[in-house]
Coordinates of N, CA and C in Angstrom, one line a residue:
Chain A
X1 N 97.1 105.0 99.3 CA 96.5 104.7 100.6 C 95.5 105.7 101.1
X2 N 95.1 105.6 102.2 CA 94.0 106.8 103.0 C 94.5 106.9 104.0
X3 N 94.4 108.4 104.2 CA 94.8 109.0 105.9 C 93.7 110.0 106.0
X4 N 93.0 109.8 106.9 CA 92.1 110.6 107.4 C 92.7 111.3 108.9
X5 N 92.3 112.2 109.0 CA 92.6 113.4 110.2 C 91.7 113.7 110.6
X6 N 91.4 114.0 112.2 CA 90.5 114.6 112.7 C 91.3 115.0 114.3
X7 N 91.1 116.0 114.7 CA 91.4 116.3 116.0 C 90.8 115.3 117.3
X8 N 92.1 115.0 118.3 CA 91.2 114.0 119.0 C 90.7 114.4 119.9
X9 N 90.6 115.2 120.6 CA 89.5 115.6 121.8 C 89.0 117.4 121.6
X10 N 88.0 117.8 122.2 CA 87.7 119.0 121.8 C 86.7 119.0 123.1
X11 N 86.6 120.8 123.4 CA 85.9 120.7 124.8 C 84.8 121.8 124.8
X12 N 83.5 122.2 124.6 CA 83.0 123.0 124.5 C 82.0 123.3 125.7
X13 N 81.2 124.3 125.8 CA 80.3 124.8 126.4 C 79.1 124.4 126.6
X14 N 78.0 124.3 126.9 CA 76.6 123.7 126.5 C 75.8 125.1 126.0
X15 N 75.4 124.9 124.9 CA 74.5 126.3 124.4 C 75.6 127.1 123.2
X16 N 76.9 126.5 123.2 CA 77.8 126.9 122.2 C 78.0 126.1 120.8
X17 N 79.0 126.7 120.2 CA 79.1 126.1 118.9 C 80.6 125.3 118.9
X18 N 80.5 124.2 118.4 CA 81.8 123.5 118.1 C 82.0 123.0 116.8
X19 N 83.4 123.3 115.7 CA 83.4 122.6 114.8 C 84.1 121.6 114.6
X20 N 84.3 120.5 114.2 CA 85.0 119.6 113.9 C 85.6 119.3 113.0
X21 N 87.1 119.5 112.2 CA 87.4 119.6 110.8 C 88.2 118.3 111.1
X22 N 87.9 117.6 109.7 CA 88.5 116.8 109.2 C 89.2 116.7 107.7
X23 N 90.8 116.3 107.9 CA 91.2 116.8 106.6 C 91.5 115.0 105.9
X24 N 91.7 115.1 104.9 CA 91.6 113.2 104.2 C 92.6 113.5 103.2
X25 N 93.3 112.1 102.7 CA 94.0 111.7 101.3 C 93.7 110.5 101.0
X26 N 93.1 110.5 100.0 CA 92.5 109.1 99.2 C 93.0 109.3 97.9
X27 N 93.2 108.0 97.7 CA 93.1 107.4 96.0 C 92.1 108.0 95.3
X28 N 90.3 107.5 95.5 CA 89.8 108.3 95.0 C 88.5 109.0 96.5
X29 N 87.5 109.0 95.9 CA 86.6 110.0 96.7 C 84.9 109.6 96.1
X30 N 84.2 109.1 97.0 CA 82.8 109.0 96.5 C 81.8 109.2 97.5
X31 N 82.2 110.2 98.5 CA 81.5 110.7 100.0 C 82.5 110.7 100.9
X32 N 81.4 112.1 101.9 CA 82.1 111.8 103.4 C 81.1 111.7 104.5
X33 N 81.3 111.1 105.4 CA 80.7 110.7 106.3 C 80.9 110.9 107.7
X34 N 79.9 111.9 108.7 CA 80.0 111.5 109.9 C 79.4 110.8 110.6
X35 N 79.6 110.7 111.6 CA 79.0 109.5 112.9 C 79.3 109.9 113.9
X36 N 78.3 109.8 114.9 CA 78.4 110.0 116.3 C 78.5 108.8 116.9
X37 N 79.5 108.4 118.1 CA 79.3 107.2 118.7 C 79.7 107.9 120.5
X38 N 78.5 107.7 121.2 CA 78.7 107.6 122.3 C 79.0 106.3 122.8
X39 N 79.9 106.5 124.0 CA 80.6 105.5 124.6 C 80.1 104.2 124.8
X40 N 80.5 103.2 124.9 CA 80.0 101.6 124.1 C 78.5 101.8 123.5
X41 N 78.8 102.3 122.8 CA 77.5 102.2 121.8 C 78.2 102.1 119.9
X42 N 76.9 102.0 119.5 CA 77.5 101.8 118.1 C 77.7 103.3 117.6
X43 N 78.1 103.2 116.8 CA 78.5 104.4 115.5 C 77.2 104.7 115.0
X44 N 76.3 105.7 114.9 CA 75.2 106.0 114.5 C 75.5 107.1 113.2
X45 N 74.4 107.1 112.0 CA 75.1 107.9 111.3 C 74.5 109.3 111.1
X46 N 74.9 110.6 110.9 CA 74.7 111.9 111.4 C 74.8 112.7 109.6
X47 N 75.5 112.6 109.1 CA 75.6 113.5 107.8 C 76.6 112.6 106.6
X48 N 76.4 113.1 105.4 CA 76.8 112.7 104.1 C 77.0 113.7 103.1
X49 N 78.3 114.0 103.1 CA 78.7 114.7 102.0 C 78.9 114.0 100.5
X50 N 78.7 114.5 99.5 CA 79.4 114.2 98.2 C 79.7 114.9 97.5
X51 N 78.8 116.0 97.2 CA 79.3 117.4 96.7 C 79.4 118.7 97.2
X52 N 80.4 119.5 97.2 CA 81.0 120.6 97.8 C 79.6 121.7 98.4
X53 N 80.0 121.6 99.3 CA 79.1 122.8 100.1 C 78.5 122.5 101.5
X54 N 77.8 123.1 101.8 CA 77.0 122.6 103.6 C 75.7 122.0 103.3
X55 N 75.5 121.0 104.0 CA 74.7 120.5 104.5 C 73.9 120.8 105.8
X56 N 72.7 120.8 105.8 CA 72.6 121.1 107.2 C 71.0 120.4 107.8
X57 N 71.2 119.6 108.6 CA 70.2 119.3 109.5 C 70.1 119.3 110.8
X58 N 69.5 120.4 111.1 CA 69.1 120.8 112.0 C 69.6 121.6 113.3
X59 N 70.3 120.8 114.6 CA 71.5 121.7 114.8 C 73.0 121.5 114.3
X60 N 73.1 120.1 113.6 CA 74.6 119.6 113.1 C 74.1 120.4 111.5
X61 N 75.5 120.6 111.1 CA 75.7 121.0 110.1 C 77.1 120.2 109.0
X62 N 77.4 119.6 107.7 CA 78.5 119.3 107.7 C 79.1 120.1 106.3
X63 N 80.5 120.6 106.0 CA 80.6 121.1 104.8 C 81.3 120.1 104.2
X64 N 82.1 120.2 103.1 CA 82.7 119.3 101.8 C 83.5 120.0 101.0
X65 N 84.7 120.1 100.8 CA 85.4 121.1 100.1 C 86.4 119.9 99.5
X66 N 86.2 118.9 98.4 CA 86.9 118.1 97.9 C 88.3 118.6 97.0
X67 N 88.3 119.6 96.7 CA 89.4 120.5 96.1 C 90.6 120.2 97.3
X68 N 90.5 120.8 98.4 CA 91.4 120.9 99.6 C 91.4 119.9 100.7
X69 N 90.5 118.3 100.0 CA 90.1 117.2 100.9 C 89.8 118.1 102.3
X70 N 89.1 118.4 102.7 CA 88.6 118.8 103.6 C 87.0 118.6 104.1
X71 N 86.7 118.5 105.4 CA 84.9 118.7 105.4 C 85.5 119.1 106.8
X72 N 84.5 119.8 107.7 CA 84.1 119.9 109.0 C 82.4 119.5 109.3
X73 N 82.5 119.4 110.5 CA 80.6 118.9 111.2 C 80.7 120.1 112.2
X74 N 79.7 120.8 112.2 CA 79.2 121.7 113.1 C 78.1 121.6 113.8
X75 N 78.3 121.8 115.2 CA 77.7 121.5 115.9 C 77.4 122.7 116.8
X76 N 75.5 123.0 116.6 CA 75.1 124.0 117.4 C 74.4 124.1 118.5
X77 N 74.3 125.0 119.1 CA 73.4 124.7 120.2 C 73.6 123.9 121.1
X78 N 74.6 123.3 121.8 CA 75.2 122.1 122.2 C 74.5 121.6 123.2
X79 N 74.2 120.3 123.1 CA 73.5 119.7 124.4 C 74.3 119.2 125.4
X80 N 74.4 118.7 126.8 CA 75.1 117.8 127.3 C 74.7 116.4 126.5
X81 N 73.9 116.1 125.8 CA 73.9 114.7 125.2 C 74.6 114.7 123.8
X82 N 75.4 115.6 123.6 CA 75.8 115.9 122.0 C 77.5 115.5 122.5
X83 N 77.9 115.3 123.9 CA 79.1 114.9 124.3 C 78.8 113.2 124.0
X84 N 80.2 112.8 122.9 CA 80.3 111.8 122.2 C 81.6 111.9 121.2
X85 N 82.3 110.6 120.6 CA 82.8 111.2 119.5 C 82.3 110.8 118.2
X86 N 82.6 112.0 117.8 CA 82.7 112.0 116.1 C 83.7 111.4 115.5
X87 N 83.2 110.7 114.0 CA 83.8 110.1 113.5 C 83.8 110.7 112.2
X88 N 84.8 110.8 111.0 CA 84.8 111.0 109.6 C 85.3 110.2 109.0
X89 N 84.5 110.1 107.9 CA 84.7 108.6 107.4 C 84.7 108.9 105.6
X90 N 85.9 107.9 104.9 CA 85.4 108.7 103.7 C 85.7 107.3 102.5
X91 N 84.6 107.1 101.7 CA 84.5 106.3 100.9 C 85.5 106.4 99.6
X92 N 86.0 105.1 99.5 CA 87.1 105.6 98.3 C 86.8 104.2 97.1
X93 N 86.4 104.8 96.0 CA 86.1 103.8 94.9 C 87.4 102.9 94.5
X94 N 88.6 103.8 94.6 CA 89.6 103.3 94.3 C 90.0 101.8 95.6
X95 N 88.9 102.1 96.5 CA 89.9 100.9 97.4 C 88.4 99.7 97.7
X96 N 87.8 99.4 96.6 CA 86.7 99.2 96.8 C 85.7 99.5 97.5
X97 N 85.0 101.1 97.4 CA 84.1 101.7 97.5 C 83.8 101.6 99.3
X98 N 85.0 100.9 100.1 CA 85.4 100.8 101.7 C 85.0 102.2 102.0
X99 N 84.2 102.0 103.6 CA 84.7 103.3 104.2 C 85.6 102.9 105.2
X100 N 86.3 104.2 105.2 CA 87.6 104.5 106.1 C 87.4 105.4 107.1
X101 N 87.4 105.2 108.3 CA 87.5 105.8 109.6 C 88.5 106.6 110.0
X102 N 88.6 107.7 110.1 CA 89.4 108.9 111.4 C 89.0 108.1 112.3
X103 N 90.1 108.5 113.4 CA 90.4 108.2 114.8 C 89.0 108.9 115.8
X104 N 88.7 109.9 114.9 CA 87.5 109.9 116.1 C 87.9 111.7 117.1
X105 N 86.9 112.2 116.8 CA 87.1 113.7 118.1 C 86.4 113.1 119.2
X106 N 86.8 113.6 120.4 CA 85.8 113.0 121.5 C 85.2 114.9 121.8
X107 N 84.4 114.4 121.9 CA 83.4 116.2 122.5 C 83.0 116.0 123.7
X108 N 83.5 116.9 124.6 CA 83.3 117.2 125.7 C 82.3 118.3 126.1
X109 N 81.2 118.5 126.5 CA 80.3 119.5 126.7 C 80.2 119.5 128.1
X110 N 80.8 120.9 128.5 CA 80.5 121.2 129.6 C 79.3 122.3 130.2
X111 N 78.9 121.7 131.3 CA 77.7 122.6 131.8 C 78.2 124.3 131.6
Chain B
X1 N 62.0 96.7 116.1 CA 63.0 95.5 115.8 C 63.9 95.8 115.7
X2 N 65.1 95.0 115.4 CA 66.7 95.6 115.9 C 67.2 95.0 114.4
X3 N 67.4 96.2 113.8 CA 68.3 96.4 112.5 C 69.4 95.4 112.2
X4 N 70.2 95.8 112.6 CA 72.2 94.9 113.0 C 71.9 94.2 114.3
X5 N 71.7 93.1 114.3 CA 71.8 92.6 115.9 C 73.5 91.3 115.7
X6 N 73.9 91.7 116.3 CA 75.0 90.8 117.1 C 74.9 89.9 118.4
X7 N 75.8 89.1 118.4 CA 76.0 88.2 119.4 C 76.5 87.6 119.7
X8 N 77.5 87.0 120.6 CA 77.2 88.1 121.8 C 77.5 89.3 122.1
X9 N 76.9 90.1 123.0 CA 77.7 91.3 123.5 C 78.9 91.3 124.2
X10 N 78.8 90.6 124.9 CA 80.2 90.3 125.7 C 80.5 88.8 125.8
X11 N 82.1 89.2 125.3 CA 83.0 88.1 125.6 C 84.0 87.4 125.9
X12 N 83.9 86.7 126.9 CA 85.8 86.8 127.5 C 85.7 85.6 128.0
X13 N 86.9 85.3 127.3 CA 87.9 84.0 127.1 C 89.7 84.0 127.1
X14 N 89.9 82.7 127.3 CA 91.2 82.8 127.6 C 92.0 82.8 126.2
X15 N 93.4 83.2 126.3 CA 94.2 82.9 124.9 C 94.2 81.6 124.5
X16 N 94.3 81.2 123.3 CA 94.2 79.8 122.7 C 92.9 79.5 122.2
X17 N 91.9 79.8 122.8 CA 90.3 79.8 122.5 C 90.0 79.7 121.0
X18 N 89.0 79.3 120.7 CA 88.1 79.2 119.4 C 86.8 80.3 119.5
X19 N 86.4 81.2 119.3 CA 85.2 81.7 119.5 C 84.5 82.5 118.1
X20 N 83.4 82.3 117.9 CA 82.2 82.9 117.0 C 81.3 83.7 117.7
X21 N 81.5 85.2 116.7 CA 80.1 86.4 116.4 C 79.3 86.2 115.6
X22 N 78.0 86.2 116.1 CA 77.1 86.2 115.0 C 76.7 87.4 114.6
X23 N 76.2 87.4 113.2 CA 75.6 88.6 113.3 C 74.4 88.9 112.2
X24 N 73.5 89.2 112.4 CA 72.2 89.4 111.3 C 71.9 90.7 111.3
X25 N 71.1 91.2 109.8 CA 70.5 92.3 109.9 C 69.1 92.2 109.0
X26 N 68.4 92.7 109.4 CA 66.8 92.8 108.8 C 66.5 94.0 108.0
X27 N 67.4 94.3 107.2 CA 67.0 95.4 106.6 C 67.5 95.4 105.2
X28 N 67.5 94.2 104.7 CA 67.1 94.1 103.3 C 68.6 94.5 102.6
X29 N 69.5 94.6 103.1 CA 70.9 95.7 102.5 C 71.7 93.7 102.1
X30 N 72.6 94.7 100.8 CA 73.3 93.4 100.5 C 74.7 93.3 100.6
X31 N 74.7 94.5 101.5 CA 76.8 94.2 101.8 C 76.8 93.9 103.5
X32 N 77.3 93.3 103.7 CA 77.8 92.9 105.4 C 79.1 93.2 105.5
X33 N 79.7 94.1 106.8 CA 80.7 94.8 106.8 C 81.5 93.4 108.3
X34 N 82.8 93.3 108.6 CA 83.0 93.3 110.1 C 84.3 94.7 110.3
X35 N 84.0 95.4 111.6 CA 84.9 96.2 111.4 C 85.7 95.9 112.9
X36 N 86.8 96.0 113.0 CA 87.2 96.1 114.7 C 87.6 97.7 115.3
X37 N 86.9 98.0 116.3 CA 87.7 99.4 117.5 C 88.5 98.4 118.2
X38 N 89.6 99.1 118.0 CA 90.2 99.2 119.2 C 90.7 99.5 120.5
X39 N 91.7 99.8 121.8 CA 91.3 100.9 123.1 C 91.5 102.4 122.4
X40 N 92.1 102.2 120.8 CA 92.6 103.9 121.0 C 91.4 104.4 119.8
X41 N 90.3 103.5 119.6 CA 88.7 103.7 119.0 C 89.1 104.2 117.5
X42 N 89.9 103.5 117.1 CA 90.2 103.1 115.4 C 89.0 102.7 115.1
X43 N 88.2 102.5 114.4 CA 87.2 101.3 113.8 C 87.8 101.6 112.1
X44 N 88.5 100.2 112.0 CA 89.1 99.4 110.9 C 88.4 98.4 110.5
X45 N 88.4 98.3 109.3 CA 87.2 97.5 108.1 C 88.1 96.2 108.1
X46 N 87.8 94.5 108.2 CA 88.4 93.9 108.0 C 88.0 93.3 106.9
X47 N 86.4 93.2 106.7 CA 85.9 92.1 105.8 C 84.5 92.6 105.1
X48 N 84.6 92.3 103.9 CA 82.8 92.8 103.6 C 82.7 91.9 102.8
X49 N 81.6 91.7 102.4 CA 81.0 90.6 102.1 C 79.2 91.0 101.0
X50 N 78.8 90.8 99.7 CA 78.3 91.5 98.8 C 77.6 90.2 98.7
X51 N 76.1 90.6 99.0 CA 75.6 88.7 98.7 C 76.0 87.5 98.5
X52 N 76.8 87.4 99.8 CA 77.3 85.9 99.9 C 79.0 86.3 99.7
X53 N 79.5 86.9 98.3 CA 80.6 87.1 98.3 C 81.7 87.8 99.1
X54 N 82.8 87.4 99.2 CA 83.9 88.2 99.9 C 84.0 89.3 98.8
X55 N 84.7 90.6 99.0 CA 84.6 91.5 98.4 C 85.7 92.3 98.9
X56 N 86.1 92.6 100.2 CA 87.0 93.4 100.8 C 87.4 92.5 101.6
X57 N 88.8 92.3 101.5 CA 90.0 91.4 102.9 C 90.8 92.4 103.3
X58 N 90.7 92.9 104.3 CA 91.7 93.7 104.4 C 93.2 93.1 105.3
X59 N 93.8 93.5 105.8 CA 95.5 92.4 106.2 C 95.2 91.9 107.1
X60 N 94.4 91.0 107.7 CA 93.8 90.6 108.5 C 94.5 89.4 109.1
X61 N 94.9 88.1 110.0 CA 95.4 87.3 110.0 C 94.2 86.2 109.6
X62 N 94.8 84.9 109.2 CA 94.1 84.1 108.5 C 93.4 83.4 109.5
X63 N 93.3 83.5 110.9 CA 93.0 83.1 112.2 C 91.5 83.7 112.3
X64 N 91.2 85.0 111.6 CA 89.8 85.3 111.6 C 89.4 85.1 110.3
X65 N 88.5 84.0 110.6 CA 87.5 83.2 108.8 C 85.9 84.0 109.4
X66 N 85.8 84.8 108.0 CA 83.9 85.3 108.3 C 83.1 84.0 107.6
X67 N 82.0 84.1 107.5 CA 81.1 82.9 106.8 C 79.7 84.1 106.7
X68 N 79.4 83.5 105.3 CA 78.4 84.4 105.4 C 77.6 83.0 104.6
X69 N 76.3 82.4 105.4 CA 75.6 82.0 105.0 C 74.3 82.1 103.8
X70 N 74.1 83.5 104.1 CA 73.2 84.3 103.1 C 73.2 85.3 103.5
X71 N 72.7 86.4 102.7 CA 72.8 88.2 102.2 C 72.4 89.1 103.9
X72 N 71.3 87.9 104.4 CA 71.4 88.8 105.6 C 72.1 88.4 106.9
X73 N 72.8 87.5 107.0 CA 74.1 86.9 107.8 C 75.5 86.7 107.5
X74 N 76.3 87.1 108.7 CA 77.7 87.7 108.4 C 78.4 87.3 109.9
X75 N 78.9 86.0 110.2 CA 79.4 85.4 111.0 C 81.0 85.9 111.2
X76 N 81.6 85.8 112.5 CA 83.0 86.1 112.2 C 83.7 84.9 113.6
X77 N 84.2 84.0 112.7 CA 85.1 82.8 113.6 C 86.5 83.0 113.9
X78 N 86.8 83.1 114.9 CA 88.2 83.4 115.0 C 88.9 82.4 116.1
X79 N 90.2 81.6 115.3 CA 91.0 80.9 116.0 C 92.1 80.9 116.7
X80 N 92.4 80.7 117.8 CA 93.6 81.1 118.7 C 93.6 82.1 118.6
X81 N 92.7 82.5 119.9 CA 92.6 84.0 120.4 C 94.1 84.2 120.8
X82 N 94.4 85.6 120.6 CA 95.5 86.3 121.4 C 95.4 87.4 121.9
X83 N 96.1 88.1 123.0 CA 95.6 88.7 123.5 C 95.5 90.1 122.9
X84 N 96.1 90.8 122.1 CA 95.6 91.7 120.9 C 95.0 92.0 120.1
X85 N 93.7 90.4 120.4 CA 92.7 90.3 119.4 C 91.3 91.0 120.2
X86 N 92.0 91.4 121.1 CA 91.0 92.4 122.2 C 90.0 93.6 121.8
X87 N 89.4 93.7 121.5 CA 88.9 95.0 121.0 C 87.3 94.6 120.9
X88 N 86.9 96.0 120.3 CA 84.9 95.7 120.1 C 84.9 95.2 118.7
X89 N 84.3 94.8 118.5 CA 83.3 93.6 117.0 C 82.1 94.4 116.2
X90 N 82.2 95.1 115.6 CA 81.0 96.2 114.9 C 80.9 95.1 113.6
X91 N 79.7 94.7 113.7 CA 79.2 94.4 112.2 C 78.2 95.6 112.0
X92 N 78.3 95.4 110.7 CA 77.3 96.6 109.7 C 76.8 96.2 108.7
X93 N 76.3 96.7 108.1 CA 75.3 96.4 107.0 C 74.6 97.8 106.1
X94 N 75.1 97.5 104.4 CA 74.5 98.7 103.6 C 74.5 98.5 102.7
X95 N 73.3 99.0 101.3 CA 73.1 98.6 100.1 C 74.4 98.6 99.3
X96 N 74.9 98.2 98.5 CA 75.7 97.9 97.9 C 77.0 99.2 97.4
X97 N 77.7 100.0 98.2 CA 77.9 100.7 97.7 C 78.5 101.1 96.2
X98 N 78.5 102.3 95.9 CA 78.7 102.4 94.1 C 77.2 102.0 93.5
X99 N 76.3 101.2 94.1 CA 75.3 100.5 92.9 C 74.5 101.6 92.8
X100 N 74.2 103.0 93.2 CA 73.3 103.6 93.3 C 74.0 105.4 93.5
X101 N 73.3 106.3 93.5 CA 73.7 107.6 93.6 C 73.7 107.8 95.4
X102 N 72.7 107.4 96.0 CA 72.6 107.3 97.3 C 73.9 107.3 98.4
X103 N 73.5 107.6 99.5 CA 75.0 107.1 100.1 C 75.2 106.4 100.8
X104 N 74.1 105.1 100.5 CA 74.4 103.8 101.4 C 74.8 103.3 102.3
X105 N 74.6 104.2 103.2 CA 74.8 104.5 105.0 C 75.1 103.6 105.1
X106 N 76.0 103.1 106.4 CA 76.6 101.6 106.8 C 75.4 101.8 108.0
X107 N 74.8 101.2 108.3 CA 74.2 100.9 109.7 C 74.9 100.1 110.8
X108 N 75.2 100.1 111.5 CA 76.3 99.1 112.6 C 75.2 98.5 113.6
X109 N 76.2 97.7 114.3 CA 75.3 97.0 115.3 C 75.7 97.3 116.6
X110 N 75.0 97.1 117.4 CA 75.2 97.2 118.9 C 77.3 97.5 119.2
X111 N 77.7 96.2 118.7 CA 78.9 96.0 118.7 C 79.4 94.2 120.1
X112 N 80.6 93.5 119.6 CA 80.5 92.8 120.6 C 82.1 93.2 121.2
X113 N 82.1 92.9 122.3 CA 83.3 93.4 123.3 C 83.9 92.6 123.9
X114 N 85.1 91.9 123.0 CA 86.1 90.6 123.0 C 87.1 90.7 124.0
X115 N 87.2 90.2 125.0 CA 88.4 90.2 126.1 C 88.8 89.0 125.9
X116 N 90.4 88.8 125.5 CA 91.1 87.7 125.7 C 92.1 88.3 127.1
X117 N 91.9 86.6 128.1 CA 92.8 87.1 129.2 C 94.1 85.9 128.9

């Protein structure tokens, strides 16, 4: 089966740094995926892991450590519009190449 | 132009009801996703659909039938609403996952927001 983890609420600063770690168990593994969805809106998509290391665009950043199923999304520089949550999501070949959704961090940026 | 469009956005009906989502996308991708959030913002995969074909069922009740007429539409009919069939309606859409090295982004749509009272 798949269990994805992510912490569910998180509260940061504006102008600060926040990370997001997401830990997973899958069958198998063929990406990971974040998404930001602000409230009734859709899931928009933000980064893509497949092989181990960081990624980085721009102020989000995401790493990949498939040894320890692990990835985090970092988030710099925080906006008040970067309050939303994140999602991790992780494709598993073994369950027909499905992605599977975490519950979701909500980020809180305060002034 | 609007990528994933759905329809409708909002919906609310009583239990027992018959009701259809439509849903299109213009962007050429050949897998159509339906996923449902629920209040505690799960988003669970029920159905995908690979040019026309079913491909993923996930434990779904047999009360929601998708219909996919062709590669860029992905309807979702659902019979005798109840009231824990409540939740938002995300369809998606992305190139065929596995067929390519790429990561075949799902693209979502707006989303539709089902109230059974």
């Amino acid at each position: 089966g798949q269990n994805i983890d992510q912490p569910t609420e998180m509260t940061a600063t504006e102008g600060a740094i926040v990370q997001i770690n997401c830990t997973y168990q899958t069958s198998g593994f063929n990406g990971l995926f974040w998404y930001q969805q602000h409230a009734g809106e859709a899931p928009t998509f933000l980064s893509y892991n497949v092989l181990d290391g960081l990624e980085e665009k721009g102020r989000f950043s995401s790493f990949l450590s498939r040894s320890k199923g692990y990835s985090y999304l970092l988030l710099k520089e925080l906006q008040m519009k970067d309050s939303a949550s994140y999602l991790c999501a992780v494709r598993d070949p073994a369950a027909g190449n499905k992605l599977t959704f975490g519950g979701g961090t909500r980020v809180l940026v305060k002034p | 132009d609007t990528a994933v469009s759905q329809t409708p956005k909002y919906l609310v009906t009583q239990m027992g009801n018959d009701k259809s989502i439509k849903c299109e996308q213009n962007l050429g991708h050949d897998t159509m996703y339906w996923y449902k959030q629920d209040s505690k913002k799960f988003l669970k995969i029920m159905f995908s659909y690979n040019n026309k074909e079913l491909i993923i069922n996930e434990t779904v009740p047999n009360r929601f039938s998708p219909k996919s007429p062709d590669k860029a539409h992905l309807n979702l009919h659902i019979n005798s609403l109840e009231l824990g069939d409540s939740a938002v309606y995300f369809c998606a859409s992305s190139q065929a996952p596995g067929t390519s090295s790429g990561a075949n982004v799902l693209t979502f749509g707006a989303g539709s927001r089902l109230t059974v009272l």
